[in-house]
Coordinates of C-alpha atoms in Angstrom, one line a residue:
X2 CA 69.2 58.9 100.5
X3 CA 68.5 56.4 97.6
X4 CA 70.7 55.9 94.7
X5 CA 68.5 57.7 92.2
X6 CA 68.3 60.9 94.5
X7 CA 72.1 61.0 94.8
X8 CA 72.4 60.4 91.2
X9 CA 70.1 63.3 90.7
X10 CA 71.9 65.6 93.1
X11 CA 75.5 64.9 91.5
X12 CA 73.9 65.6 88.2
X13 CA 72.4 68.9 89.3
X14 CA 75.8 69.9 90.9
X15 CA 77.6 68.9 87.8
X16 CA 75.3 71.3 85.7
X17 CA 75.4 74.0 88.4
X18 CA 79.2 73.9 88.6
X19 CA 79.8 74.0 84.7
X20 CA 77.5 77.0 84.6
X21 CA 79.7 78.9 87.2
X22 CA 82.8 77.8 85.5
X23 CA 81.4 79.3 82.1
X24 CA 80.7 82.6 83.9
X25 CA 84.0 82.8 85.6
X26 CA 86.5 81.6 82.9
X27 CA 84.7 82.8 79.8
X28 CA 82.4 85.6 80.5
X29 CA 84.7 86.8 83.6
X30 CA 81.3 87.6 85.4
X31 CA 80.9 85.1 88.2
X32 CA 77.5 85.3 90.1
X33 CA 78.7 83.3 93.1
X34 CA 81.5 84.0 95.5
X35 CA 84.6 82.1 95.5
X36 CA 83.7 80.6 98.8
X37 CA 80.3 79.4 97.7
X38 CA 82.0 77.9 94.5
X39 CA 84.4 76.1 96.5
X40 CA 81.7 74.4 98.9
X41 CA 79.9 73.2 95.7
X42 CA 83.0 71.7 94.5
X43 CA 83.9 69.8 97.5
X44 CA 80.2 68.8 98.1
X45 CA 80.5 66.9 94.6
X46 CA 83.9 65.6 95.4
X47 CA 82.5 64.1 98.6
X48 CA 79.5 62.6 96.7
X49 CA 81.8 61.3 93.8
X50 CA 84.1 59.6 96.3
X51 CA 81.4 58.0 98.1
X52 CA 79.4 56.8 95.1
X53 CA 82.3 56.2 92.5
X54 CA 79.8 54.2 90.4
X55 CA 77.5 57.0 89.8
X56 CA 80.4 59.5 88.8
X57 CA 80.0 61.4 85.5
X58 CA 82.9 60.6 83.4
X59 CA 82.6 64.2 82.1
X60 CA 82.5 65.4 85.6
X61 CA 84.3 69.0 85.8
X62 CA 86.2 67.7 89.1
X63 CA 88.2 65.3 86.3
X64 CA 88.9 68.3 84.0
X65 CA 90.9 71.2 83.7
X66 CA 89.9 75.0 83.2
X67 CA 86.5 76.2 82.1
X68 CA 86.3 76.7 78.4
X69 CA 87.0 79.3 75.8
X70 CA 85.9 82.9 74.7
X71 CA 84.9 83.1 71.0
X72 CA 86.9 85.6 69.4
X73 CA 90.6 84.2 69.9
X74 CA 92.2 81.5 67.8
X75 CA 93.0 78.2 69.7
X76 CA 96.1 76.2 69.8
X77 CA 97.4 73.2 71.7
X78 CA 99.9 73.5 74.5
X79 CA 103.0 71.4 74.2
X80 CA 102.5 70.0 77.5
X81 CA 99.1 70.0 79.2
X82 CA 98.6 72.8 81.4
X83 CA 97.1 71.4 84.5
X84 CA 94.9 72.8 87.4
X85 CA 95.7 72.4 91.2
X86 CA 93.8 70.5 93.9
X87 CA 92.9 72.5 96.8
X88 CA 92.8 72.0 100.6
X89 CA 91.2 74.3 103.1
X90 CA 92.5 73.4 106.6
X91 CA 95.4 71.8 108.6
X92 CA 94.0 68.3 108.5
X93 CA 93.3 68.3 104.9
X94 CA 96.9 69.4 104.0
X95 CA 98.2 66.7 106.5
X96 CA 96.2 64.2 104.5
X97 CA 98.0 65.5 101.3
X98 CA 101.3 65.0 103.1
X99 CA 100.5 61.6 104.0
X100 CA 99.6 60.7 100.3
X101 CA 102.8 62.1 99.1
X102 CA 104.8 60.5 101.7
X103 CA 103.4 56.9 100.9
X104 CA 104.8 57.4 97.2
X105 CA 108.0 59.3 97.8
X106 CA 110.6 60.5 100.1
X107 CA 110.6 64.3 99.4
X108 CA 113.2 66.2 101.6
X109 CA 112.2 69.6 100.6
X110 CA 109.0 71.6 99.8
X111 CA 108.6 74.7 98.1
X112 CA 106.0 77.2 99.2
X113 CA 105.0 80.2 97.2
X114 CA 101.9 82.8 97.2
X115 CA 99.1 81.6 94.9
X116 CA 98.4 84.7 92.5
X117 CA 94.8 85.3 91.9
X118 CA 95.0 86.1 88.3
X119 CA 94.4 84.6 84.8
X120 CA 96.5 81.4 84.1
X121 CA 99.0 81.9 81.0
X122 CA 101.4 80.0 79.1
X123 CA 104.2 81.6 77.4
X124 CA 106.0 79.5 74.6
X125 CA 109.7 80.5 73.6
X126 CA 111.4 78.9 70.6
X127 CA 115.2 79.7 70.4
X128 CA 114.5 82.2 72.9
X129 CA 112.0 84.0 71.1
X130 CA 108.4 84.4 72.5
X131 CA 106.4 82.7 69.8
X132 CA 102.9 82.1 71.5
X133 CA 101.1 83.1 74.5
X134 CA 98.0 80.8 75.4
X135 CA 95.3 81.0 78.2
X136 CA 94.9 77.8 80.0
X137 CA 91.6 77.0 78.1
X138 CA 90.7 73.2 78.9
X139 CA 94.2 72.5 79.6
X140 CA 94.9 70.9 76.4
X141 CA 94.0 73.7 74.1
X142 CA 94.2 77.6 75.0
X143 CA 93.3 81.0 73.3
X144 CA 96.1 82.6 71.5
X145 CA 96.5 85.9 73.4
X146 CA 100.2 86.4 72.0
X147 CA 99.6 90.1 70.8
X148 CA 98.0 91.0 73.9
X149 CA 100.5 89.5 76.1
X150 CA 103.4 91.2 74.2
X151 CA 102.2 94.6 75.4
X152 CA 103.1 93.8 79.1
X153 CA 106.4 95.2 79.9
X154 CA 107.7 92.3 82.2
X155 CA 107.4 89.9 79.5
X156 CA 110.5 89.6 77.5
X157 CA 110.1 89.1 73.7
X158 CA 113.6 87.5 73.8
X159 CA 115.3 85.6 76.3
X160 CA 118.8 86.7 77.4
X161 CA 121.8 84.8 79.1
X162 CA 123.3 81.3 78.3
X163 CA 122.2 77.8 77.5
X164 CA 118.8 79.0 76.2
X165 CA 116.6 76.0 75.1
X166 CA 115.1 75.3 71.7
X167 CA 111.7 75.1 73.2
X168 CA 110.5 76.5 76.5
X169 CA 107.0 76.6 78.0
X170 CA 106.6 78.7 81.2
X171 CA 103.4 79.0 83.0
X172 CA 102.2 81.8 85.4
X173 CA 99.6 84.3 86.0
X174 CA 98.5 87.6 84.5
X175 CA 97.5 89.9 87.3
X176 CA 96.4 93.6 87.9
X177 CA 98.4 95.2 90.7
X178 CA 96.2 96.2 93.5
X179 CA 97.4 99.6 93.7
X180 CA 96.8 100.2 90.0
X181 CA 93.5 98.6 90.3
X182 CA 92.5 101.0 92.8
X183 CA 93.7 103.9 91.0
X184 CA 91.9 103.0 87.6
X185 CA 88.5 102.3 89.6
X186 CA 88.7 105.8 91.2
X187 CA 89.4 107.3 87.6
X188 CA 86.4 105.3 86.3
X189 CA 84.1 106.3 89.2
X190 CA 85.1 110.0 88.8
X191 CA 84.2 109.8 85.2
X192 CA 81.1 108.4 85.7
X193 CA 82.0 105.0 84.2
X194 CA 81.5 101.3 85.5
X195 CA 84.4 100.2 87.6
X196 CA 86.1 96.9 87.6
X197 CA 84.5 94.3 89.9
X198 CA 87.9 93.1 91.1
X199 CA 91.6 92.8 90.2
X200 CA 91.2 89.2 88.8
X201 CA 88.3 90.2 86.5
X202 CA 90.0 93.3 85.3
X203 CA 93.2 91.3 84.5
X204 CA 91.0 88.8 82.4
X205 CA 89.1 91.5 80.7
X206 CA 92.1 93.4 79.8
X207 CA 93.9 90.4 78.3
X208 CA 90.9 89.1 76.4
X209 CA 90.4 92.5 74.5
X210 CA 90.3 92.2 70.5
X211 CA 92.6 95.3 70.6
X212 CA 95.8 94.8 71.8
X213 CA 96.0 98.7 72.3
X214 CA 93.2 98.6 75.0
X215 CA 95.4 95.8 76.7
X216 CA 98.5 98.0 76.3
X217 CA 96.7 100.8 78.2
X218 CA 96.0 98.6 81.3
X219 CA 98.9 98.2 83.8
X220 CA 99.0 94.5 83.6
X221 CA 101.9 92.4 85.1
X222 CA 102.9 88.5 85.0
X223 CA 104.5 86.4 87.6
X224 CA 105.7 83.0 86.3
X225 CA 105.7 79.5 88.7
X226 CA 106.0 76.6 86.5
X227 CA 107.5 74.9 83.6
X228 CA 105.9 72.9 80.7
X229 CA 107.6 71.3 78.0
X230 CA 111.3 71.9 77.6
X231 CA 113.9 71.0 74.9
X232 CA 117.4 71.7 75.5
X233 CA 117.4 72.2 79.4
X234 CA 117.2 70.4 82.6
X235 CA 116.0 71.6 86.0
X236 CA 117.1 69.6 89.0
X237 CA 114.5 71.4 91.5
X238 CA 111.7 73.7 91.2
X239 CA 113.9 76.3 93.0
X240 CA 116.7 76.1 90.6
X241 CA 114.3 76.2 87.7
X242 CA 113.2 79.6 89.2
X243 CA 116.8 80.8 89.2
X244 CA 117.4 79.8 85.9
X245 CA 114.3 81.3 84.5
X246 CA 115.2 84.5 86.3
X247 CA 118.6 84.5 84.8
X248 CA 116.8 84.3 81.3
X249 CA 115.1 87.5 82.0
X250 CA 111.8 86.0 83.0
X251 CA 109.6 87.5 85.8
X252 CA 109.9 85.4 88.8
X253 CA 108.3 86.1 92.2
X254 CA 110.6 86.3 95.2
X255 CA 107.7 85.5 97.3
X256 CA 108.7 81.6 97.7
X257 CA 110.6 79.7 100.1
X258 CA 112.3 76.2 100.1
X259 CA 111.6 74.7 103.5
X260 CA 112.3 71.1 105.0
X261 CA 109.4 70.5 107.3
X262 CA 105.7 70.7 107.6
X263 CA 106.1 73.1 110.4
X264 CA 108.1 75.6 108.1
X265 CA 105.1 75.2 105.8
X266 CA 102.6 76.0 108.4
X267 CA 104.8 79.4 109.3
X268 CA 104.8 80.2 105.6
X269 CA 100.9 80.0 105.4
X270 CA 100.6 81.8 108.5
X271 CA 102.9 84.6 107.5
X272 CA 101.0 85.3 104.2
X273 CA 97.6 85.1 105.9
X274 CA 98.6 88.0 108.0
X275 CA 100.4 89.9 105.2
X276 CA 98.3 88.9 102.2
X277 CA 97.4 92.6 101.6
X278 CA 101.0 93.7 101.8
X279 CA 101.5 91.9 98.6
X280 CA 101.3 93.8 95.2
X281 CA 98.8 91.3 93.7
X282 CA 95.8 89.5 95.1
X283 CA 96.6 86.2 96.5
X284 CA 94.2 83.6 97.7
X285 CA 96.2 80.9 99.3
X286 CA 99.7 79.3 99.3
X287 CA 100.9 76.5 96.8
X288 CA 103.1 73.6 98.2
X289 CA 105.1 71.8 95.9
X290 CA 107.6 69.1 96.0
X291 CA 110.9 70.8 95.2
X292 CA 112.9 67.8 93.7
X293 CA 111.9 67.4 89.9
X294 CA 112.7 63.8 90.0
X295 CA 110.2 62.9 92.6
X296 CA 107.5 65.4 90.7
X297 CA 108.0 63.1 87.7
X298 CA 107.7 59.9 89.7
X299 CA 104.5 61.1 91.5
X300 CA 103.1 62.4 88.3
X301 CA 99.4 63.7 87.7
X302 CA 95.8 62.9 88.1
X303 CA 93.5 63.7 85.2
X304 CA 93.5 67.5 86.1
X305 CA 96.2 68.3 88.7
X306 CA 99.9 67.4 89.8
X307 CA 100.0 64.8 92.5
X308 CA 103.2 66.8 93.9
X309 CA 101.5 70.0 94.4
X310 CA 98.5 71.3 96.3
X311 CA 97.0 74.8 97.0
X312 CA 96.1 75.7 100.5
X313 CA 93.3 78.2 99.8
X314 CA 92.8 81.0 102.6
X315 CA 89.0 81.9 103.8
X316 CA 87.3 83.4 101.1
X317 CA 87.2 87.3 100.4
X318 CA 83.7 87.0 98.9
X319 CA 80.8 86.2 101.0
X320 CA 76.9 86.3 101.0
X321 CA 74.9 88.4 103.1
X322 CA 71.4 90.1 103.0
X323 CA 71.0 93.7 101.7
X324 CA 68.7 95.6 104.1
X325 CA 68.5 98.9 102.5
X326 CA 70.3 101.1 100.0
X327 CA 71.1 104.4 101.2
X328 CA 73.3 107.4 99.7
X329 CA 76.2 109.3 100.6
X330 CA 77.5 112.7 99.3
X331 CA 81.3 112.8 98.5
X332 CA 83.8 115.7 98.4
X333 CA 82.9 116.6 94.8
X334 CA 79.3 116.4 95.4
X335 CA 78.8 113.1 93.7
X336 CA 75.8 111.0 95.3
X337 CA 76.7 107.3 95.7
X338 CA 74.4 104.9 96.7
X339 CA 75.6 102.2 99.2
X340 CA 74.4 98.8 100.6
X341 CA 73.5 98.6 104.2
X342 CA 73.7 94.9 105.0
X343 CA 73.4 92.3 107.7
X344 CA 77.0 92.3 109.5
X345 CA 79.3 89.7 107.9
X346 CA 83.0 88.8 108.3
X347 CA 85.2 89.2 105.2
X348 CA 88.8 89.9 104.7
X349 CA 89.6 90.3 108.2
X350 CA 86.9 92.7 109.2
X351 CA 83.1 92.9 109.9
X352 CA 81.4 94.9 107.1
X353 CA 78.1 96.6 107.2
X354 CA 78.2 99.0 104.1
X355 CA 79.4 98.6 100.7
X356 CA 79.5 101.0 97.5
X357 CA 77.0 100.6 94.7
X358 CA 78.6 103.5 92.9
X359 CA 75.6 104.8 91.0
X360 CA 72.0 104.4 90.2
X361 CA 72.6 102.7 86.9
X362 CA 75.1 100.5 88.5
X363 CA 72.4 99.3 91.0
X364 CA 70.0 98.6 87.9
X365 CA 72.7 97.0 85.6
X366 CA 73.5 94.6 88.7
X367 CA 69.8 93.9 89.0
X368 CA 70.1 94.6 92.9
X369 CA 67.0 94.8 95.1
X370 CA 66.6 95.8 98.5
X371 CA 66.2 92.5 100.5
X372 CA 68.4 90.4 98.2
X373 CA 71.0 88.0 99.2
X374 CA 74.0 89.6 97.6
X375 CA 77.5 88.8 97.0
X376 CA 80.0 90.9 98.8
X377 CA 83.6 91.3 98.1
X378 CA 86.4 93.0 100.1
X379 CA 90.2 92.7 99.6
X380 CA 92.5 94.5 101.7
X381 CA 92.3 98.3 101.3
X382 CA 89.7 97.9 98.5
X383 CA 86.4 99.2 99.5
X384 CA 83.7 96.7 100.2
X385 CA 81.6 96.3 97.1
X386 CA 78.4 94.4 96.3
X387 CA 79.1 92.3 93.0
X388 CA 75.4 91.2 92.5
X389 CA 72.5 89.3 93.9
X390 CA 71.9 85.6 94.4
X391 CA 68.7 85.4 92.5
X392 CA 68.0 82.1 93.6
X393 CA 67.5 82.8 96.9
X394 CA 64.8 85.6 96.5
X395 CA 61.5 85.5 98.4
X396 CA 59.5 87.9 96.3
X397 CA 59.3 90.5 99.1
X398 CA 62.5 92.5 97.5
X399 CA 61.8 95.9 96.3
X400 CA 63.8 98.3 93.9
X401 CA 65.9 101.3 94.7
X402 CA 64.7 104.7 94.1
X403 CA 67.4 107.5 93.7
X404 CA 66.6 110.6 96.1
X405 CA 66.0 113.9 94.4
X406 CA 67.4 115.9 97.2
X407 CA 70.5 116.1 98.8
X408 CA 70.4 114.4 102.4
X409 CA 72.8 116.7 104.0
X410 CA 71.8 120.1 102.7
X411 CA 68.3 119.7 100.8
X412 CA 69.7 120.9 97.5
X413 CA 68.0 119.4 94.2
X414 CA 70.3 116.9 93.0
X415 CA 71.1 116.7 89.2
X416 CA 73.7 115.6 86.6
X417 CA 76.2 118.4 86.3
X418 CA 77.1 117.9 82.5
X419 CA 75.4 116.2 79.8
X420 CA 75.8 112.5 79.5
X421 CA 76.9 112.2 83.2
X422 CA 75.4 109.1 84.8
X423 CA 76.3 110.5 88.2
X424 CA 74.0 113.0 89.9
X425 CA 75.8 115.6 92.2
X426 CA 74.8 118.0 94.8
X427 CA 75.6 121.5 93.2
X428 CA 76.1 123.1 96.7
X429 CA 79.7 122.5 96.9
X430 CA 80.6 125.6 99.0
X431 CA 78.5 125.0 102.0
X432 CA 77.2 121.2 101.8
X433 CA 78.0 120.0 105.3
X434 CA 78.9 116.5 103.7
X435 CA 81.1 117.9 100.9
X436 CA 82.9 120.1 103.3
X437 CA 83.5 117.1 105.7
X438 CA 84.6 114.8 102.9
X439 CA 87.1 117.5 101.6
X440 CA 88.9 118.1 104.6
X441 CA 89.2 114.6 105.3
X442 CA 90.7 114.0 101.8
X443 CA 93.0 116.8 102.5
X444 CA 94.5 114.5 105.2
X445 CA 94.5 111.3 103.3
X446 CA 97.7 109.6 102.0
X447 CA 96.5 110.3 98.6
X448 CA 96.6 114.0 99.2
X449 CA 98.8 115.6 101.8
X450 CA 99.2 112.9 104.2
X451 CA 98.4 114.8 107.3
X452 CA 98.6 112.8 110.5
X453 CA 95.8 112.5 112.8
X454 CA 93.6 114.5 110.3
X455 CA 91.0 111.7 110.2
X456 CA 87.3 111.7 109.6
X457 CA 86.3 112.4 113.1
X458 CA 88.8 115.1 113.4
X459 CA 87.6 116.8 110.1
X460 CA 84.0 116.5 111.5
X461 CA 85.0 118.3 114.7
X462 CA 86.8 121.0 113.1
X463 CA 83.6 121.7 111.2
X464 CA 81.0 121.0 113.6
X465 CA 82.8 123.0 116.5
X466 CA 83.1 125.8 113.9
X467 CA 86.9 126.0 114.2
X468 CA 87.1 126.5 110.4
X469 CA 84.3 127.7 108.1
X470 CA 85.9 125.5 105.3
X471 CA 89.2 124.2 103.9
X472 CA 90.7 127.7 103.4
X473 CA 91.0 128.0 107.1
X474 CA 92.8 124.7 107.7
X475 CA 96.4 125.9 107.6
X476 CA 95.7 128.8 110.0
X477 CA 94.8 126.7 112.8
X478 CA 96.6 126.9 116.2
X479 CA 96.7 125.2 119.5
X480 CA 94.5 128.0 120.8
X481 CA 91.7 127.1 118.3
X482 CA 91.8 123.7 119.1
X483 CA 91.3 124.2 122.7
X484 CA 87.8 125.5 121.9
X485 CA 86.5 121.8 120.8
X486 CA 86.1 119.2 123.6
X487 CA 87.1 116.8 120.7
X488 CA 90.9 118.0 120.9
X489 CA 90.9 118.1 124.7
X490 CA 91.8 115.2 127.2
X491 CA 89.4 114.4 130.1
X492 CA 91.1 116.9 132.4
X493 CA 90.5 119.8 129.9
X494 CA 94.1 119.9 128.7
X495 CA 95.2 119.9 124.9
X496 CA 95.8 116.3 123.8
X497 CA 99.0 114.8 122.2
X498 CA 97.1 114.2 119.1
X499 CA 96.3 117.9 118.8
X500 CA 99.8 118.9 119.1
X501 CA 100.5 116.5 116.6
X502 CA 97.9 117.8 114.3
X503 CA 99.2 121.3 114.4
X504 CA 102.8 120.1 113.7
X505 CA 101.5 117.8 110.9
X506 CA 99.6 120.9 109.2
X507 CA 102.9 122.8 109.6
X508 CA 104.9 120.1 107.7
X509 CA 102.1 119.7 105.1
X510 CA 102.7 123.3 103.8
X511 CA 106.0 122.2 101.9
X512 CA 104.6 119.4 100.4
X513 CA 105.0 119.0 96.5
X514 CA 103.0 121.2 94.4
X515 CA 101.2 118.1 92.8
X516 CA 99.9 117.1 96.2
X517 CA 98.7 120.5 96.8
X518 CA 96.7 120.3 93.4
X519 CA 95.3 116.9 94.5
X520 CA 94.3 118.2 97.9
X521 CA 92.1 121.1 96.2
X522 CA 89.6 118.3 95.0
X523 CA 89.3 119.7 91.5
X524 CA 87.3 117.1 89.9
X525 CA 89.0 114.8 87.7
X526 CA 92.5 115.9 88.9
X527 CA 94.2 112.8 90.7
X528 CA 98.0 112.3 90.8
X529 CA 98.7 111.5 87.2
X530 CA 97.2 115.0 86.2
X531 CA 98.5 116.9 89.0
X532 CA 102.1 115.9 88.4
X533 CA 101.8 116.5 84.8
X534 CA 100.5 120.2 85.7
X535 CA 103.2 120.7 88.3
X536 CA 105.8 119.6 85.8
X537 CA 104.6 121.8 83.0
X538 CA 103.8 125.0 85.0
X539 CA 105.7 124.7 88.3
X540 CA 103.3 127.1 90.0
X541 CA 99.7 127.3 90.8
X542 CA 99.6 130.9 89.5
X543 CA 100.6 129.9 86.0
X544 CA 98.1 127.0 86.1
X545 CA 95.3 129.5 86.8
X546 CA 96.5 131.9 83.9
X547 CA 96.7 128.9 81.4
X548 CA 94.5 128.9 78.4
X549 CA 92.0 125.9 78.0
X550 CA 94.1 124.8 75.0
X551 CA 97.4 124.9 76.9
X552 CA 96.0 122.6 79.6
X553 CA 94.4 120.5 76.9
X554 CA 97.9 119.8 75.3
X555 CA 99.4 118.4 78.4
X556 CA 100.1 114.8 78.5
X557 CA 98.0 113.2 81.1
X558 CA 95.5 116.1 81.3
X559 CA 93.2 116.4 78.1
X560 CA 90.1 118.3 77.4
X561 CA 87.9 117.1 80.1
X562 CA 90.3 117.6 82.9
X563 CA 91.4 121.1 81.6
X564 CA 87.7 122.2 81.3
X565 CA 87.1 121.1 85.0
X566 CA 90.5 123.2 85.9
X567 CA 89.0 126.1 84.4
X568 CA 85.7 125.7 85.8
X569 CA 87.3 125.2 89.3
X570 CA 89.4 128.5 89.1
X571 CA 86.4 130.6 88.0
X572 CA 84.9 130.2 91.5
X573 CA 85.8 133.2 93.6
X574 CA 85.6 130.8 96.8
X575 CA 88.0 128.5 95.2
X576 CA 90.6 131.4 94.7
X577 CA 89.9 132.4 98.2
X578 CA 91.3 128.8 99.2
X579 CA 94.5 129.4 97.4
X580 CA 94.9 133.1 98.7
X581 CA 94.3 132.0 102.4
X582 CA 96.5 128.8 102.1
X583 CA 99.5 130.8 100.5
X584 CA 99.1 133.6 103.4
X585 CA 99.2 130.7 105.9
X586 CA 102.6 129.7 104.7
X587 CA 101.6 126.8 102.1
X588 CA 104.0 126.6 99.2
X589 CA 102.3 126.8 95.9
X590 CA 105.6 126.7 93.8
X591 CA 107.2 123.4 92.9
X592 CA 110.7 124.1 93.9
X593 CA 112.4 121.4 91.7
X594 CA 110.1 122.7 88.4
X595 CA 111.0 126.3 89.3
X596 CA 114.6 125.9 89.3
X597 CA 114.8 124.3 85.8
X598 CA 115.3 126.2 82.8
X599 CA 112.3 126.1 80.3
X600 CA 114.4 126.7 77.2
X601 CA 112.3 124.2 75.0
X602 CA 108.7 124.9 76.6
X603 CA 106.4 125.1 73.8
X604 CA 108.7 123.8 70.9
X605 CA 108.2 120.8 68.8
X606 CA 111.3 118.6 68.3
X607 CA 111.4 116.9 65.0
X608 CA 114.2 114.0 64.6
X609 CA 115.0 112.9 61.0
X610 CA 116.7 109.5 60.0
X611 CA 116.1 106.4 62.1
X612 CA 117.0 105.3 65.8
X613 CA 118.4 101.9 66.4
X614 CA 116.4 99.6 68.9
X615 CA 114.1 102.5 69.9
X616 CA 110.8 101.6 70.8

């Protein structure tokens, strides 16, 4: 390849990478997967390494961060906030170890999980949080102080002894995975657009103009680095963490000091296997020279410390071809389009289907059947199509059209209320798909957590007519299960899992009232609303008798959920579920709440004067 061709390719890569950085860091709306971006980055690095005379002095590989949003004030960091260089396999990691060994004699390494969040710099002056900045371009960041102060784990005032005059601490703002799943389920049930992924959710939540919106999101922070310090000295990275923790700062326990490359490899392998057991998303492991003196001696490149490296795990965002868009019917009748794709390996499993949420979302994302699409899957998060790779379109793609009739029962699909962007099957009582999904949901961890009541078991109970609907579930017996081949062994005897199912159903009868409420699949009633209802009323009978106003006034319920509850109880077949469950021995009373006196129920308490240190 001629020098002019190489220069042209490098220029195109620089422009393409800058565009992707802007979409990722500023818009929080990437259009390529992390893996694809890393490939572009590595390609540019190799070209620059082989052709240093052609290297653009403004290349993104020489810079930090990716720019700014437009509505925040900007301030300088006291000490430059660097990025990290990446390696992707054992050979590249060993090359980094060799480079460090040539310039130092490090005896210990600190390994820690790499949090996939939004980089943040917290500045404390005389122990008081004075400013919080995003990374920005590494020199200057966006001022998000008011928003950061809404995060409960961030102290406004440091505690303890020997607090320095100035302290910069760096870390990541993240959206806990469990909370991310909960809020997305709520958004989907409400017909709203869900967040694409936890990292984007964290970035978008922190960059709100109104801190009250940020405060409503369950953000958290973990700190993993120190910038400028005046009035304290740290001998090592690990001792710095211990000191920061003693001052009340949120430091992760997911790090380890090791003395060999073999131990580093063990740490990497451990979290590769257990990455989805962590409360936040991680995309790799960061390895640091532990001794601060050696860190200072090694120094920095223009964009990253020489004494630290990020070992990146295989991507959880990949590309594949969208072969078709089909629809599924959920437990509340919501009809959801999903993508049927060429099989692709992502996050440890092979994926062929991924949710598209609703027809408006398909249109908003600009997805066509036949597109090459970006697919994301992290842990227990349902695989999701983020968007198309428009540059790879052939012209043979076609638009998706939402069906007009339920694919399972043939009922005419419609929006159930004005302004609802979802369409639903109105045949909730006898639609096979809704029945199957409700039975399956009853057994899920989100509801009654009934062992061995999985999807296939739920389907067999209905297909073999062992139950007509969920009202019959708790009356099942071993004799009933013997009527279905699914629950028998090859020799015709009842299977061990069938015995477990009956025992698990018996145990589930004593679940807390809020779980019973969740299991009823009342639209919009998730764990939060169910617990509020159980705490307020203590039994299902009182919930049924409650007025719309009484329900609406409960914190965690509100008008929409209250209306949904009244509509649910107005159906005779719904009330029949309650009657038959109670007859089968299901406890419809919250024992704890029933024992508590309700002396102050319905009263408003007014406090005069002032309360010291009350927030």
